[in-house]
Coordinates of C-alpha atoms in Angstrom, one line a residue:
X12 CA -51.5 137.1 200.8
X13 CA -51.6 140.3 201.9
X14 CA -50.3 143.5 199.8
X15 CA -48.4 146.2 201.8
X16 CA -44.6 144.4 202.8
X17 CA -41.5 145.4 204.0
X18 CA -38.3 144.4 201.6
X19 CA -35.0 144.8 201.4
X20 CA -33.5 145.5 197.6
X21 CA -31.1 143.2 196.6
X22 CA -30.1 145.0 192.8
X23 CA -31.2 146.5 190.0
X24 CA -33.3 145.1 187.3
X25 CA -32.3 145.4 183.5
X26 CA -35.3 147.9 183.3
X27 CA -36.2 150.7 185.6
X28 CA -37.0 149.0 188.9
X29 CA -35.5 147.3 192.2
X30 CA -35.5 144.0 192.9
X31 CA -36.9 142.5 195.9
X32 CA -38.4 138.9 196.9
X33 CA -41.4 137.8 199.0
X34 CA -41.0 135.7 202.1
X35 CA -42.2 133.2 199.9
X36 CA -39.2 133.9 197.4
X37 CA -41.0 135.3 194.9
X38 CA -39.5 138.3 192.8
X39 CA -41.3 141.7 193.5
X40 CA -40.0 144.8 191.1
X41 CA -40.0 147.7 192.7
X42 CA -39.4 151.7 190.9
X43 CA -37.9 154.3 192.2
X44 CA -35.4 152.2 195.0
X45 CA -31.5 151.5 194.7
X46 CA -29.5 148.5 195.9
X47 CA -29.6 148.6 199.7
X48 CA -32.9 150.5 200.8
X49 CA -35.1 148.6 203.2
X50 CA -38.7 150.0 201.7
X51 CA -42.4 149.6 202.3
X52 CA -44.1 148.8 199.4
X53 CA -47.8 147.6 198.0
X54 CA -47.8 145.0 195.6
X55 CA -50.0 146.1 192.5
X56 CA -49.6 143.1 189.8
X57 CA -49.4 139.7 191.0
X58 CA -48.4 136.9 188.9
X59 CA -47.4 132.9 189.0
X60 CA -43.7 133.9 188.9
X61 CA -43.3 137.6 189.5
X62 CA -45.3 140.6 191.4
X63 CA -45.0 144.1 190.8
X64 CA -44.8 146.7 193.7
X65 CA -45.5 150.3 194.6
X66 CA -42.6 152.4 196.9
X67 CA -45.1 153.7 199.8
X68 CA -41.8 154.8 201.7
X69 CA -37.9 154.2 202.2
X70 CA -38.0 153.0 206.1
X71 CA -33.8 152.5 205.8
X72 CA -31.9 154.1 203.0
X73 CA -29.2 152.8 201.2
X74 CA -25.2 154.4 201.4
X75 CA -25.6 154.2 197.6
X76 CA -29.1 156.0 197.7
X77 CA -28.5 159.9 195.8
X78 CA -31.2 161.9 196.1
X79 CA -32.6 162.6 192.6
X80 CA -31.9 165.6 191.4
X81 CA -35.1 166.2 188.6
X82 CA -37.9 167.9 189.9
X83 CA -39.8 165.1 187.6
X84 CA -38.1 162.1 189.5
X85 CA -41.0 159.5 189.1
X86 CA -43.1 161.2 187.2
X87 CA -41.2 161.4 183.8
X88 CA -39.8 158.1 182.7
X89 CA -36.4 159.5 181.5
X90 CA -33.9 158.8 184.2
X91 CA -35.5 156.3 186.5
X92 CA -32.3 155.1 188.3
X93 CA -31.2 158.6 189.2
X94 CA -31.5 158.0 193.1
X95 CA -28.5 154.8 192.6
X96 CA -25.2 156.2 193.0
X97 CA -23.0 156.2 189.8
X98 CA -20.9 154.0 190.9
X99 CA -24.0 151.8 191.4
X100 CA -25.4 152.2 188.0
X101 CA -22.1 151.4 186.3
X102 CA -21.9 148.3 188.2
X103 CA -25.0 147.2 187.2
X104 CA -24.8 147.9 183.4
X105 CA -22.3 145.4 184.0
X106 CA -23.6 142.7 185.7
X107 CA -26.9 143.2 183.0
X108 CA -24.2 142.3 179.7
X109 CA -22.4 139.4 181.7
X110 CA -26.1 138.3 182.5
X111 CA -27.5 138.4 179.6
X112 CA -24.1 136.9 177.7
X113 CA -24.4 133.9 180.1
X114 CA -28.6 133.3 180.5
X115 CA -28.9 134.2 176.9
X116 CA -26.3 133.4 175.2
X117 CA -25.3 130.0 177.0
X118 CA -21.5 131.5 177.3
X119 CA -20.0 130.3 180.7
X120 CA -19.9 132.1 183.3
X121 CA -16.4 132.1 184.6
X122 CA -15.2 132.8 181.1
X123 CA -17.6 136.2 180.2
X124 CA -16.5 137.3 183.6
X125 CA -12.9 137.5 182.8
X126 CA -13.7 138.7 179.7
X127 CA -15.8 142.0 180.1
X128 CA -14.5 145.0 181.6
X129 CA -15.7 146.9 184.1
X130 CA -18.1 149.8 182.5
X131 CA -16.0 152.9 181.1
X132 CA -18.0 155.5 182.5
X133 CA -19.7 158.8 180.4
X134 CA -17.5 161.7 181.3
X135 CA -20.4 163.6 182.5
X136 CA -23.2 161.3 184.6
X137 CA -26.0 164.9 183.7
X138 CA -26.1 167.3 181.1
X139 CA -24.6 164.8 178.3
X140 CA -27.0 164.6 175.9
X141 CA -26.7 166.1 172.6
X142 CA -30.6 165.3 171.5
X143 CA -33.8 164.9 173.2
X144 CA -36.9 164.7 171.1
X145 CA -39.7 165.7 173.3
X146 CA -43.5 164.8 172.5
X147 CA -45.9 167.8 171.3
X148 CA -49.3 167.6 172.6
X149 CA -51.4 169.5 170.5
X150 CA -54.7 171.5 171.1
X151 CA -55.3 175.3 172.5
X152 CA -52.2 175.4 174.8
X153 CA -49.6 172.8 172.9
X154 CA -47.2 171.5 175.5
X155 CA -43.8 169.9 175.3
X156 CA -43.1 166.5 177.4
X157 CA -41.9 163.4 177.8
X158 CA -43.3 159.7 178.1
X159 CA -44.7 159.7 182.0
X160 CA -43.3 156.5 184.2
X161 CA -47.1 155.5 184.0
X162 CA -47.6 155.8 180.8
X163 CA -49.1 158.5 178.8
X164 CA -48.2 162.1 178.6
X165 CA -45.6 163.9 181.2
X166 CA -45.6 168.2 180.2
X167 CA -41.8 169.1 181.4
X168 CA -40.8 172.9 181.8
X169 CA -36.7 171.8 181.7
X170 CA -34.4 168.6 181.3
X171 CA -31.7 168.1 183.1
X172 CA -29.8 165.9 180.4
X173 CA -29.4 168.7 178.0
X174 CA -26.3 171.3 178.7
X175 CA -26.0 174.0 180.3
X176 CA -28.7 176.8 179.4
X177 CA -30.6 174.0 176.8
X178 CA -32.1 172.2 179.6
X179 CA -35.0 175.1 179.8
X180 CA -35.6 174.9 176.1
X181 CA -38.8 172.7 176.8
X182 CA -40.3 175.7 178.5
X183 CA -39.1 178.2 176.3
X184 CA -40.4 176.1 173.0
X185 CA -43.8 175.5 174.9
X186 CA -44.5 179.9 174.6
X187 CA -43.4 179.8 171.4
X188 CA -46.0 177.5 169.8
X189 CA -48.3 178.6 171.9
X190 CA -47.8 182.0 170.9
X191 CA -47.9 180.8 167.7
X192 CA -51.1 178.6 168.2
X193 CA -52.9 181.5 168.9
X194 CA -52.1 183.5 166.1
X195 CA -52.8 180.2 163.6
X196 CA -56.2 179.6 161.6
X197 CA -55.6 175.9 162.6
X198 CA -54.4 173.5 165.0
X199 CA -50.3 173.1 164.7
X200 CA -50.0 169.1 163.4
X201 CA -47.0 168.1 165.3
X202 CA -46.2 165.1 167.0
X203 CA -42.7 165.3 168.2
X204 CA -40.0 168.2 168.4
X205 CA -36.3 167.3 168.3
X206 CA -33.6 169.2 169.9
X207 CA -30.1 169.1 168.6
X208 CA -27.3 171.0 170.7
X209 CA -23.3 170.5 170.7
X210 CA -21.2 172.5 172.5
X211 CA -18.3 172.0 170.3
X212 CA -19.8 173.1 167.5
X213 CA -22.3 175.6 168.8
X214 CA -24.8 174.9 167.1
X215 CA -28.7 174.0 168.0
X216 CA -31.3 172.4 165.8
X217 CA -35.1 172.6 165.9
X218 CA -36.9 169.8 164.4
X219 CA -40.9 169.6 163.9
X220 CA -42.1 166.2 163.4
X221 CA -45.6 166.3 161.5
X222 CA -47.9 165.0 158.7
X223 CA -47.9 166.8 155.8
X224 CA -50.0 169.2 154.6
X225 CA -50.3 173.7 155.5
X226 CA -48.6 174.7 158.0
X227 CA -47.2 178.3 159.1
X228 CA -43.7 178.1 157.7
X229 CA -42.5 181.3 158.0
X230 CA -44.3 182.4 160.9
X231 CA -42.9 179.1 162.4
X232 CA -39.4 180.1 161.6
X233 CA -39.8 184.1 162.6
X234 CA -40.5 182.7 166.3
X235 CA -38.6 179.7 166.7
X236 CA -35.8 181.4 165.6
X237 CA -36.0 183.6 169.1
X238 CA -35.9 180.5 171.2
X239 CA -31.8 180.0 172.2
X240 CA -30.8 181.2 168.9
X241 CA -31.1 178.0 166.7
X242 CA -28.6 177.3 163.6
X243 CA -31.2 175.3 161.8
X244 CA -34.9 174.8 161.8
X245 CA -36.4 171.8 159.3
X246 CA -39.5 170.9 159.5
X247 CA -39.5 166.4 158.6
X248 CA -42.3 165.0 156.9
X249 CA -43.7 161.3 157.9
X250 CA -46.3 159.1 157.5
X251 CA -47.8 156.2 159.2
X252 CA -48.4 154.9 162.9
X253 CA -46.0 155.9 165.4
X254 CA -43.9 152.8 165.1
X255 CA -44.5 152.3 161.5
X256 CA -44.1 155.5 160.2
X257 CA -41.6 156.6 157.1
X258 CA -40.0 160.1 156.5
X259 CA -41.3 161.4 153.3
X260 CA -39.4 164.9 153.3
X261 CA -37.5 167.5 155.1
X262 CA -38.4 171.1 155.0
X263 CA -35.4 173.4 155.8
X264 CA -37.4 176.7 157.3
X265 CA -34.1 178.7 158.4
X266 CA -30.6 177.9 158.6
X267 CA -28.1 175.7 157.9
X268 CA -30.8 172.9 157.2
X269 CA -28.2 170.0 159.0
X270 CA -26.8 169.6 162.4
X271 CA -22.9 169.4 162.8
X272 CA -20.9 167.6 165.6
X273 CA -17.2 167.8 166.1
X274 CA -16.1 163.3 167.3
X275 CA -12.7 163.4 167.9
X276 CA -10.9 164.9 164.4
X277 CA -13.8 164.6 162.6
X278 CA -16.8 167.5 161.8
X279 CA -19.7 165.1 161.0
X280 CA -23.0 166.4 159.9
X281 CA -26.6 165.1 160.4
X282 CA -30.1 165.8 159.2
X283 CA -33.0 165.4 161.5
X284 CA -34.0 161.8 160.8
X285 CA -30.6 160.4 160.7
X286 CA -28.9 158.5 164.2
X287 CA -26.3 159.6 166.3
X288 CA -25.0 158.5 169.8
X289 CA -26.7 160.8 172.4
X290 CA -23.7 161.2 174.2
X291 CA -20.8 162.9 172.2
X292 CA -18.5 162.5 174.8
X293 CA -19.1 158.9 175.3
X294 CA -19.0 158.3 171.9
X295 CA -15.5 159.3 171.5
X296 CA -14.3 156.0 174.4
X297 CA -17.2 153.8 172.3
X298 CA -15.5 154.9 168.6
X299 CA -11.8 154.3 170.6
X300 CA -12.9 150.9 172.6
X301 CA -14.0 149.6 169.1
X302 CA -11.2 150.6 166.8
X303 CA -8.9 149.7 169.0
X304 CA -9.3 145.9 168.9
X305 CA -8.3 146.8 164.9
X306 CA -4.4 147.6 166.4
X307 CA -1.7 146.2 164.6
X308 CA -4.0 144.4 162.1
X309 CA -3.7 146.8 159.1
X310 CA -6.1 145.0 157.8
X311 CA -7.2 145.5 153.4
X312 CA -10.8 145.4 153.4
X313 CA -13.1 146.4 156.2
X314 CA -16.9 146.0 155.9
X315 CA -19.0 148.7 158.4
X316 CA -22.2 147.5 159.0
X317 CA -25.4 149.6 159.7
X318 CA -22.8 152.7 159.5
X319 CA -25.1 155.6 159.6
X320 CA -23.7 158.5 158.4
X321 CA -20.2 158.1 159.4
X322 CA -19.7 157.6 163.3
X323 CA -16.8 154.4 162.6
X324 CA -16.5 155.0 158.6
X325 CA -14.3 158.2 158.7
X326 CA -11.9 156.6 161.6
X327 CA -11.9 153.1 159.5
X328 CA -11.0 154.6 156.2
X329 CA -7.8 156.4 158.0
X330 CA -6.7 152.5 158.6
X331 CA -7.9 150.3 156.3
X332 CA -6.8 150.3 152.4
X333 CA -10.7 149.8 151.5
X334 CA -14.0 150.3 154.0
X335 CA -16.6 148.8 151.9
X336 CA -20.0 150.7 154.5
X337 CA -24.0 149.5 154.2
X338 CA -26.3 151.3 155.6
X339 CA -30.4 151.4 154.6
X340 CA -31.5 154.6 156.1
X341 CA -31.2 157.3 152.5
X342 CA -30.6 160.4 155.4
X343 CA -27.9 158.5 156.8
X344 CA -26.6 157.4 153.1
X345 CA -26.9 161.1 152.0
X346 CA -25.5 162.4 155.2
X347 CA -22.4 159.7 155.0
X348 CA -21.3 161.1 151.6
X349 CA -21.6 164.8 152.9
X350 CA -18.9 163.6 155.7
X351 CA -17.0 161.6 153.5
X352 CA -16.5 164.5 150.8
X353 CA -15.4 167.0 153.7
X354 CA -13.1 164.4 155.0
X355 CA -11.5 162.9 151.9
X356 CA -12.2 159.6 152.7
X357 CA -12.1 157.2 149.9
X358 CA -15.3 155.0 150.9
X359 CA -17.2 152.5 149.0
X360 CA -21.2 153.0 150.4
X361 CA -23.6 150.5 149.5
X362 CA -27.2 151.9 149.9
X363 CA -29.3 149.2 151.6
X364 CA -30.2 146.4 153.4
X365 CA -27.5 144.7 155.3
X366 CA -29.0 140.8 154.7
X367 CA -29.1 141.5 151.0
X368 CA -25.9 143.4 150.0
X369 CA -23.8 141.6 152.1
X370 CA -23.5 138.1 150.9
X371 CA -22.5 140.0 147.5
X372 CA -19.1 142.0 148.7
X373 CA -17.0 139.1 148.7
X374 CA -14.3 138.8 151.2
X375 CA -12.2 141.1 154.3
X376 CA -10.5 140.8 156.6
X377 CA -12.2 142.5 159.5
X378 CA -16.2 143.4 160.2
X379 CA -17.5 146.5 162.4
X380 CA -21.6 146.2 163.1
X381 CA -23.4 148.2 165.1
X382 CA -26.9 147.5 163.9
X383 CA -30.3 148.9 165.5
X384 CA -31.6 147.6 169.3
X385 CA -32.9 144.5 167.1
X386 CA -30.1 143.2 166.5
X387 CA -28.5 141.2 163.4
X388 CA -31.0 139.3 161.3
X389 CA -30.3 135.6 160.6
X390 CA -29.3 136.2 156.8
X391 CA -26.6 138.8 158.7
X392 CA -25.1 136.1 160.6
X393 CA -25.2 133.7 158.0
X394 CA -23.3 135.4 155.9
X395 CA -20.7 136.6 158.7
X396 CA -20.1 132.8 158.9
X397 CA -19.9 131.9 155.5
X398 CA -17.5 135.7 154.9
X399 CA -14.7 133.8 157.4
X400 CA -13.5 137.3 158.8
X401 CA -10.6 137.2 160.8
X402 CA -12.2 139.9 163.6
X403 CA -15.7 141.3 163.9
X404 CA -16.1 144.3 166.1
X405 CA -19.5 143.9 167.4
X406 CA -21.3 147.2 168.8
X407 CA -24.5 146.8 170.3
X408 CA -27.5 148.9 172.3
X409 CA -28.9 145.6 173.6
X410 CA -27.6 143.4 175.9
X411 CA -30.6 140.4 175.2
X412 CA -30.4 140.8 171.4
X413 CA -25.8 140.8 171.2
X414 CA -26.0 137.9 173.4
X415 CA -28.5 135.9 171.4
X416 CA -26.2 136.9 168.2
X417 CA -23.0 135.9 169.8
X418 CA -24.6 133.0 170.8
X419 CA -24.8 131.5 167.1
X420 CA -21.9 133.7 165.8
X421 CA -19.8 131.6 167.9
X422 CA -21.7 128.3 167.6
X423 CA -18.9 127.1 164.6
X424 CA -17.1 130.5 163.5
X425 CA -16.1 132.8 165.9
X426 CA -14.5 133.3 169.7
X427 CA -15.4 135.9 172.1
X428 CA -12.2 137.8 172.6
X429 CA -13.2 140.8 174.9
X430 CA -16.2 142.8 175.8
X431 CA -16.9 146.0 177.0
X432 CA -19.6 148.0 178.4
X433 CA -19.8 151.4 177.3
X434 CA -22.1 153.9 179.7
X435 CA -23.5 156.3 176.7
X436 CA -27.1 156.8 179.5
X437 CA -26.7 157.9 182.9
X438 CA -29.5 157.6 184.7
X439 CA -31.2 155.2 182.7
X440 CA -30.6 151.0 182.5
X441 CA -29.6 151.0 178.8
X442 CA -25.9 150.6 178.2
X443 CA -23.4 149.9 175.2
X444 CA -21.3 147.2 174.7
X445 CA -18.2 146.2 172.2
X446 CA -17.6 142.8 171.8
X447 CA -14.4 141.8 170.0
X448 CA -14.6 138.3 168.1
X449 CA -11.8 136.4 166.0
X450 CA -11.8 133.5 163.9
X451 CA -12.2 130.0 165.1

């Protein structure tokens, strides 16, 4: 068979590529292409089922095509669907939770289709994003980046998804440690450096992700603290492998020592290691799609699920006689009580695994969970089942891993009610979704 074809792209994959197919009807993934384009590509990876594919050129654009406004476009893996129209993408995040709900999750077709909404878009498709942590790559002349589309390491000067004047902190941060690299007795051991920034609260946090051991605290604080002004500078502690790897401390080396965000009424602060949405804005239509299927309930007792350090818990407590919240992460625990003693809230938090504390509560009447990209664990949805709840609010970051949970939530105690996909990542495949269940 021979390699270099010309193909027409039919959609978008649930990943970062085009999808095409072979006169022979095999699939053929293709990067850097939109819905429409008639390309010329060279296939690269050739398997029983599937083939990968190079873009050598775009012979027939698409009326959806945009052209991508990063001077990394295909280089950095950030934003790989930044040349698809908006409009485009939001369709798409769409079609990839109604896919998923009916392939995965064995729900029918027909029904999932009148079910989910169309995608409630971020109010701004650039500029949205409240946090980027950006790799540090260490040696004579450390450099900021990002994960390349390849594979390895991508250095990056500015990003486009940070606000305003933030988007050149990459650049700015890069003379910084160099300037302080060169004035250091030793190599700086940092692997990653976060970036906070809200533009309702004003505030901008530095994180420096290392092992521990010496390091140039407060010459490290003297010159970060010229770079854009930052509110807070930690430095956080961890140990282990990339994926594996646990926080052991936080080092507060100027400022504030936490990160504050203003969602909706509530001020909400966060340490470095603790998770927030990405995209304030967003957030806000993800925090009102989800409470709302709560309206007119008034409901006693409401468990929140993987709650973090307070996204749903504050908003939950303002309705609800009792929020009973779980949550295993201690920053997030710590964080959550530090939001809940500024708001008032009367909260019950639980500190710790959602499989094992659950089964212990008792019962309520309603069930928010919004648990990490992997999902609910089987002891979870056990105990759902066994708990009889008369609604679960289901939030999830995965389209495969909600649909496999729906899929045996509603096996014998629960029925799909409403779903809605939330866009919290322009640019980028991944979308959020609410799925409102009741009781069979």
């Amino acid at each position: 068979m021979r390699n270099n074809h010309t193909l027409r792209i039919e959609r978008l994959s649930n990943s970062a590529d085009g999808i095409a197919h072979l006169p022979d009807g095999k699939t053929v993934f293709v990067p850097g292409t939109c819905p429409g384009d008639e390309v010329n590509v060279r296939l690269v990876e050739e398997k029983a089922r599937f083939a990968r594919a190079e873009l050598l050129d775009v012979l027939t654009p698409s009326p959806d095509r945009t052209e991508p406004r990063c001077p990394y476009a295909g280089l950095c893996g950030g934003c790989p669907w930044q040349q698809v129209s908006y409009e485009v993408q939001l369709g798409a995040k769409r079609e990839q939770v109604v896919g998923a709900l009916v392939h995965i999750g064995g729900f029918d077709t027909d029904i999932v289709e009148e079910l989910c909404d169309p995608t409630i878009p971020s109010p701004e498709p650039w500029g949205y994003r409240n946090k980027v942590e950006f790799d540090f790559e260490a040696g004579g002349h450390p450099s900021l980046g990002l994960h390349a589309a390849q594979g390895g390491f991508m250095p990056i000067e500015r990003c486009l998804l940070l606000p305003g004047k933030h988007g050149a902190i990459p650049k700015a941060l890069t003379g910084a440690f160099r300037y302080l690299q060169g004035n250091a007795s030793r190599t700086l051991d940092l692997t990653r450096v976060g970036v906070r920034v809200s533009r309702r609260t004003g505030e901008l946090e530095l994180a420096l992700w290392g092992a521990p051991g010496a390091f140039p605290r407060k010459a490290a604080a003297q010159v970060l603290s010229s770079v854009q002004n930052p509110s807070s500078i930690v430095r956080v502690l961890v140990k282990g492998q990339r994926k594996a790897r646990r926080v052991t401390g936080v080092e507060v080396l100027a400022g504030k020592g936490c990160w504050h965000e203003r969602l909706d009424r509530d001020l909400l602060a966060f340490s470095a290691p603790s998770f927030f949405q990405v995209n304030t804005a967003a957030a806000e239509a993800l925090r009102q799609v989800a409470l709302g299927h709560l309206d007119g309930m008034s409901p006693q007792r409401v468990f929140d699920l993987y709650c973090g350090a307070g996204t749903f818990t504050l908003p939950l407590a303002r309705i609800a006689d009792e929020v009973v919240a779980i949550e295993s992460a201690a920053s997030s625990v710590r964080d959550l009580k530090r939001n809940l003693r500024h708001s008032g809230a009367p909260v019950r938090i639980v500190g710790g695994d959602v499989a094992r504390e659950l089964p212990a509560l008792g019962p309520a009447d309603a069930c928010l969970v919004d648990p990490p990209r992997a999902g609910l664990a089987v002891p979870v949805v056990d105990a759902l089942c066994e708990a009889r709840l008369e609604r679960i609010i289901y939030v999830s970051c995965d389209p495969a891993t909600l649909a496999r949970d729906l899929k045996m939530l509603c096996h014998s105690c629960y029925t799909m009610e409403h779903v809605t996909p939330v866009d919290l990542f322009p640019q980028t495949p991944h979308v959020e979704t609410v799925v409102h269940l009741s009781r069979l």
